[in-house]
Amino acid sequence: MRNTFGTLFRLTTFGESHGAAIGGVVDGFPAGIDIDMDFIQHELDRRRPGQSAITTGRKEADRVELQSGVFEGKSTGCPIGFIVRNDNQRPADYEEMRTAFRPSHADYTYIQKYGVRDHRGGGRSSARATISRCVGGALAKLALRKIGVSVQAYTSQVGTIETDHDYRKYDLSVAETNAVRCPDTVKAEEMERLIKAVKAIGDTVGGVITCVVKGCPAGVGEPEFGKLNAALGSAMLSINAVKGVEIGEGFGLTTMRGSEANDIFYNDNGRIATRTNHSGGIQGGISNGQDIYLRVAFKPVATLLMEQPTVDIHGNETTLTARGRHDPCVLPRAVPIVEAMAAMTILDEYLIGRSVRM
């Protein structure tokens, strides 16, 4: 099993949904970075379960404990180890899933690959494992602050309800003022009503998260197999339930002519800039200094609190009504996870770029 992300900035994770703890080790983190524990905890709180009526009812404090790599409030350059303990476990809720495969979940594929699986909340395949990503992402954000890079994501679509695709029309800070994490307050209310309606019947709904990276300098990324857009796509597709990624205008570019799609360069008071940003801040696999923006598509959560036909581990047809505490829509809690993966990717690619320059 591959449990390490990154090349120079590396995050290795461990833990299962109903194990003793979730944790990880960050290696390759620059020395001398101020480690703001309140900020790291805040990032975890944004992902934490039980934070609103439209998320899972599991109650966890999700308090992060740093074990190494920090001295007198600064990173030392040594590996940063951390754990987040699991406190609110109810493994009995998952007993029916010991033998029955949940449709579209990782139950069947884990058995095929490993011959064994932890059925309690999905074990390693549970979204609870993304805690480690949020810690790694928080650290990456602290390092990126030093070079003026910020990462902001928000819910831009739930089901058929969506915001305007142009993120510049919104004050993105508004996203943190509502349970859905959407900067359009009118759409946020509609999204919340939809999620509650879906939850009431035991169903789930998917949607889209938009992520914007500001301040990334030009020249980050590689021109061939290490393209920045490919690295971001790979990072996003490693998140539970993600099924698609668009960089910039993405599929919208397919309906444009080249004369419409090209981002025209101009001299902006001595700085080269582009009049449009259809490319999403990346050209030829390398950042061009403009905002990097992407859209990440999440499928509906696979675990439904309603009866579904399936098969058991012996191939016998059966039915399964899942129990336990599950999100009816993963989008609100996935926003900080998308930010974390974007931050770690940008930092890793930035460090790689610095290492190859003489």
mmCIF file of C-alpha atoms in Angstrom, residues 7 14 54 58 77 81 98-99 104 109 126 133 137 141 162 181 231 245 265 290 292 299 304 313 316 348:
data_model
loop_
_atom_site.group_PDB
_atom_site.id
_atom_site.type_symbol
_atom_site.label_atom_id
_atom_site.label_comp_id
_atom_site.label_asym_id
_atom_site.label_seq_id
_atom_site.Cartn_x
_atom_site.Cartn_y
_atom_site.Cartn_z
ATOM 1 C CA THR A 7 8.808 14.163 -3.603
ATOM 2 C CA PHE A 14 -1.302 5.857 8.920
ATOM 3 C CA ILE A 54 -25.658 18.485 7.378
ATOM 4 C CA ARG A 58 -19.887 11.309 14.820
ATOM 5 C CA GLY A 77 13.971 20.589 9.524
ATOM 6 C CA GLY A 81 5.385 13.401 13.571
ATOM 7 C CA ARG A 98 -18.493 -7.480 7.680
ATOM 8 C CA THR A 99 -19.782 -9.775 4.937
ATOM 9 C CA SER A 104 -19.619 1.755 -5.141
ATOM 10 C CA THR A 109 -11.868 -3.834 -4.261
ATOM 11 C CA SER A 126 -12.674 5.909 5.278
ATOM 12 C CA ARG A 133 -3.794 15.332 4.869
ATOM 13 C CA GLY A 137 -1.774 20.781 4.355
ATOM 14 C CA LYS A 141 0.138 26.565 4.152
ATOM 15 C CA GLU A 162 -24.332 25.788 -8.574
ATOM 16 C CA ARG A 181 -18.921 26.620 2.783
ATOM 17 C CA ALA A 231 0.474 16.924 -10.100
ATOM 18 C CA VAL A 245 -10.736 17.604 -12.037
ATOM 19 C CA PHE A 265 0.157 38.587 -22.704
ATOM 20 C CA GLN A 290 -1.643 34.153 -12.554
ATOM 21 C CA ILE A 292 -4.314 28.864 -10.324
ATOM 22 C CA LYS A 299 -19.586 11.754 -6.399
ATOM 23 C CA LEU A 304 -26.631 5.055 2.038
ATOM 24 C CA ILE A 313 -18.249 -12.063 0.301
ATOM 25 C CA ASN A 316 -24.640 -14.503 -2.727
ATOM 26 C CA ASP A 348 6.445 20.272 -3.106
#
